[in-house]
mmCIF file of C-alpha atoms in Angstrom:
data_model
loop_
_atom_site.group_PDB
_atom_site.id
_atom_site.type_symbol
_atom_site.label_atom_id
_atom_site.label_comp_id
_atom_site.label_asym_id
_atom_site.label_seq_id
_atom_site.Cartn_x
_atom_site.Cartn_y
_atom_site.Cartn_z
ATOM 1 C CA MET F 39 -2.379 -18.519 20.717
ATOM 2 C CA GLN F 40 0.804 -19.488 19.262
ATOM 3 C CA LEU F 41 3.230 -16.918 17.138
ATOM 4 C CA ASP F 42 4.050 -17.715 13.661
ATOM 5 C CA TRP F 43 7.360 -16.373 13.892
ATOM 6 C CA MET F 44 8.016 -17.424 10.130
ATOM 7 C CA MET F 45 4.992 -15.312 8.899
ATOM 8 C CA TYR F 46 6.600 -12.395 10.690
ATOM 9 C CA LEU F 47 9.861 -12.973 9.089
ATOM 10 C CA LYS F 48 8.206 -13.354 5.634
ATOM 11 C CA ALA F 49 6.170 -10.075 6.110
ATOM 12 C CA PHE F 50 9.651 -8.080 7.364
ATOM 13 C CA VAL F 51 11.771 -9.175 4.620
ATOM 14 C CA VAL F 52 8.731 -8.759 1.940
ATOM 15 C CA GLY F 53 7.802 -5.275 3.043
ATOM 16 C CA GLY F 54 11.645 -4.354 3.724
ATOM 17 C CA LEU F 55 12.313 -5.134 0.166
ATOM 18 C CA ILE F 56 9.701 -2.791 -0.958
ATOM 19 C CA CYS F 57 11.308 -0.144 1.229
ATOM 20 C CA VAL F 58 14.521 -0.840 -0.356
ATOM 21 C CA VAL F 59 13.226 -0.679 -3.848
ATOM 22 C CA GLY F 60 11.750 3.062 -2.900
ATOM 23 C CA GLN F 61 14.722 4.067 -1.489
ATOM 24 C CA LEU F 62 16.951 2.908 -4.221
ATOM 25 C CA LEU F 63 14.183 4.828 -6.476
ATOM 26 C CA ILE F 64 14.743 8.218 -4.345
ATOM 27 C CA SER F 65 18.662 7.613 -4.055
ATOM 28 C CA LEU F 66 19.580 6.444 -7.585
ATOM 29 C CA THR F 67 16.996 8.508 -9.818
ATOM 30 C CA ARG F 68 15.707 12.076 -10.286
ATOM 31 C CA LEU F 69 12.216 10.600 -9.188
ATOM 32 C CA THR F 70 10.413 12.721 -6.909
ATOM 33 C CA PRO F 71 8.769 11.041 -3.722
ATOM 34 C CA ALA F 72 5.297 11.957 -4.701
ATOM 35 C CA ARG F 73 5.923 10.071 -8.363
ATOM 36 C CA ILE F 74 7.510 6.999 -6.606
ATOM 37 C CA LEU F 75 4.296 6.891 -4.677
ATOM 38 C CA VAL F 76 2.088 6.899 -7.461
ATOM 39 C CA LEU F 77 4.427 4.254 -9.277
ATOM 40 C CA PHE F 78 3.729 2.159 -6.346
ATOM 41 C CA VAL F 79 0.393 2.513 -6.271
ATOM 42 C CA THR F 80 0.039 1.700 -9.848
ATOM 43 C CA LEU F 81 2.025 -1.192 -9.881
ATOM 44 C CA GLY F 82 -0.185 -2.470 -7.123
ATOM 45 C CA VAL F 83 -3.107 -1.690 -9.500
ATOM 46 C CA VAL F 84 -1.427 -3.349 -12.350
ATOM 47 C CA LEU F 85 0.013 -6.416 -10.366
ATOM 48 C CA GLY F 86 -3.266 -7.126 -8.589
ATOM 49 C CA GLY F 87 -5.749 -6.845 -11.978
ATOM 50 C CA LEU F 88 -3.437 -9.392 -13.696
ATOM 51 C CA GLY F 89 -3.733 -11.620 -10.551
ATOM 52 C CA LEU F 90 0.143 -11.540 -9.693
ATOM 53 C CA TYR F 91 -0.073 -9.932 -6.460
ATOM 54 C CA GLU F 92 -2.101 -12.154 -4.458
ATOM 55 C CA PRO F 93 0.503 -14.717 -4.373
ATOM 56 C CA LEU F 94 2.687 -12.156 -2.623
ATOM 57 C CA VAL F 95 -0.333 -11.300 -0.474
ATOM 58 C CA GLU F 96 -0.623 -15.066 0.741
ATOM 59 C CA PHE F 97 3.164 -15.408 1.171
ATOM 60 C CA ALA F 98 3.792 -11.887 3.327
ATOM 61 C CA GLY F 99 0.575 -11.281 4.576
ATOM 62 C CA ALA F 100 0.957 -7.409 6.144
ATOM 63 C CA GLY F 101 4.687 -7.092 4.259
ATOM 64 C CA ALA F 102 2.307 -6.981 1.136
ATOM 65 C CA THR F 103 -0.706 -5.489 2.165
ATOM 66 C CA VAL F 104 0.578 -2.429 4.178
ATOM 67 C CA PRO F 105 2.941 -0.831 1.947
ATOM 68 C CA LEU F 106 1.468 1.059 -1.521
ATOM 69 C CA THR F 107 1.623 -1.650 -3.608
ATOM 70 C CA GLY F 108 -0.967 -3.249 -1.264
ATOM 71 C CA PHE F 109 -3.090 -0.150 -1.449
ATOM 72 C CA GLY F 110 -3.150 -0.372 -5.253
ATOM 73 C CA ASN F 111 -3.831 -4.338 -5.038
ATOM 74 C CA SER F 112 -7.148 -3.114 -2.847
ATOM 75 C CA LEU F 113 -8.017 -0.815 -5.477
ATOM 76 C CA ALA F 114 -7.778 -3.348 -8.039
ATOM 77 C CA LYS F 115 -9.784 -6.278 -6.570
ATOM 78 C CA GLY F 116 -12.462 -3.742 -5.254
ATOM 79 C CA ALA F 117 -12.924 -2.413 -9.235
ATOM 80 C CA ILE F 118 -12.929 -5.998 -10.590
ATOM 81 C CA LYS F 119 -15.394 -7.276 -7.739
ATOM 82 C CA ALA F 120 -17.711 -4.390 -8.303
ATOM 83 C CA ALA F 121 -17.300 -4.437 -12.232
ATOM 84 C CA GLN F 122 -18.631 -8.126 -11.644
ATOM 85 C CA GLU F 123 -21.373 -7.216 -10.040
ATOM 86 C CA ASP F 124 -22.518 -3.793 -11.357
ATOM 87 C CA GLY F 125 -20.790 -3.792 -14.542
ATOM 88 C CA VAL F 126 -18.771 -0.511 -15.882
ATOM 89 C CA ILE F 127 -20.090 1.703 -12.916
ATOM 90 C CA GLY F 128 -18.649 -0.734 -10.759
ATOM 91 C CA ALA F 129 -15.219 -0.469 -12.228
ATOM 92 C CA PHE F 130 -15.202 3.109 -11.685
ATOM 93 C CA THR F 131 -16.658 2.739 -8.108
ATOM 94 C CA GLY F 132 -15.646 -0.433 -6.866
ATOM 95 C CA GLY F 133 -12.057 0.472 -5.814
ATOM 96 C CA VAL F 134 -13.058 3.738 -4.026
ATOM 97 C CA THR F 135 -15.473 1.492 -2.001
ATOM 98 C CA ALA F 136 -12.878 -1.099 -1.135
ATOM 99 C CA THR F 137 -10.555 1.502 -0.115
ATOM 100 C CA ALA F 138 -12.629 4.027 1.890
ATOM 101 C CA GLY F 139 -11.826 2.607 5.278
ATOM 102 C CA GLY F 140 -8.512 3.282 4.577
ATOM 103 C CA VAL F 141 -8.800 6.825 3.070
ATOM 104 C CA ALA F 142 -10.892 7.986 5.822
ATOM 105 C CA ALA F 143 -8.793 6.658 8.603
ATOM 106 C CA ALA F 144 -5.612 8.346 6.954
ATOM 107 C CA ILE F 145 -7.688 11.574 6.759
ATOM 108 C CA ALA F 146 -8.810 11.428 10.300
ATOM 109 C CA PHE F 147 -5.729 10.519 11.603
ATOM 110 C CA GLY F 148 -4.153 13.341 9.504
ATOM 111 C CA TYR F 149 -6.159 15.994 11.156
ATOM 112 C CA LEU F 150 -6.338 14.747 14.540
ATOM 113 C CA PHE F 151 -2.127 14.614 14.388
ATOM 114 C CA SER F 152 -2.081 18.242 12.569
ATOM 115 C CA LEU F 153 -4.228 19.330 15.775
ATOM 116 C CA LEU F 154 -1.907 17.609 18.309
ATOM 117 C CA PHE F 155 1.605 18.653 16.494
ATOM 118 C CA ARG F 156 3.171 21.952 14.877
ATOM 119 C CA SER F 157 4.943 21.167 11.916
ATOM 120 C CA LYS F 158 8.404 22.818 11.570
ATOM 121 C CA THR F 159 9.980 23.759 8.267
ATOM 122 C CA LYS F 160 13.792 22.213 7.715
#
């Protein structure tokens, strides 16, 4: 199996740039981290719904799908696909269905780590 180092580099750069934007928003604005997270997911939904996020996914792979904008893109793709198949109700259920695996994993791993580790206040 041959490694595609160029794809690794593209994923690293694109994912890193998304993180840089998040850090700049934290450092230079009064936006809370929670609002920035919502902004990123919403941006992913809008760009995915308009078909503008898919070229970035094809270019950077995991560098575009792993950040929160990629989650928003998955929500949009699921909603669009289900709306085409099931109509209006699919528009409401498709995004949740498309991302259910990721949400379930986040809940399961979050619970597991809460059992294994103790949080500390700063």
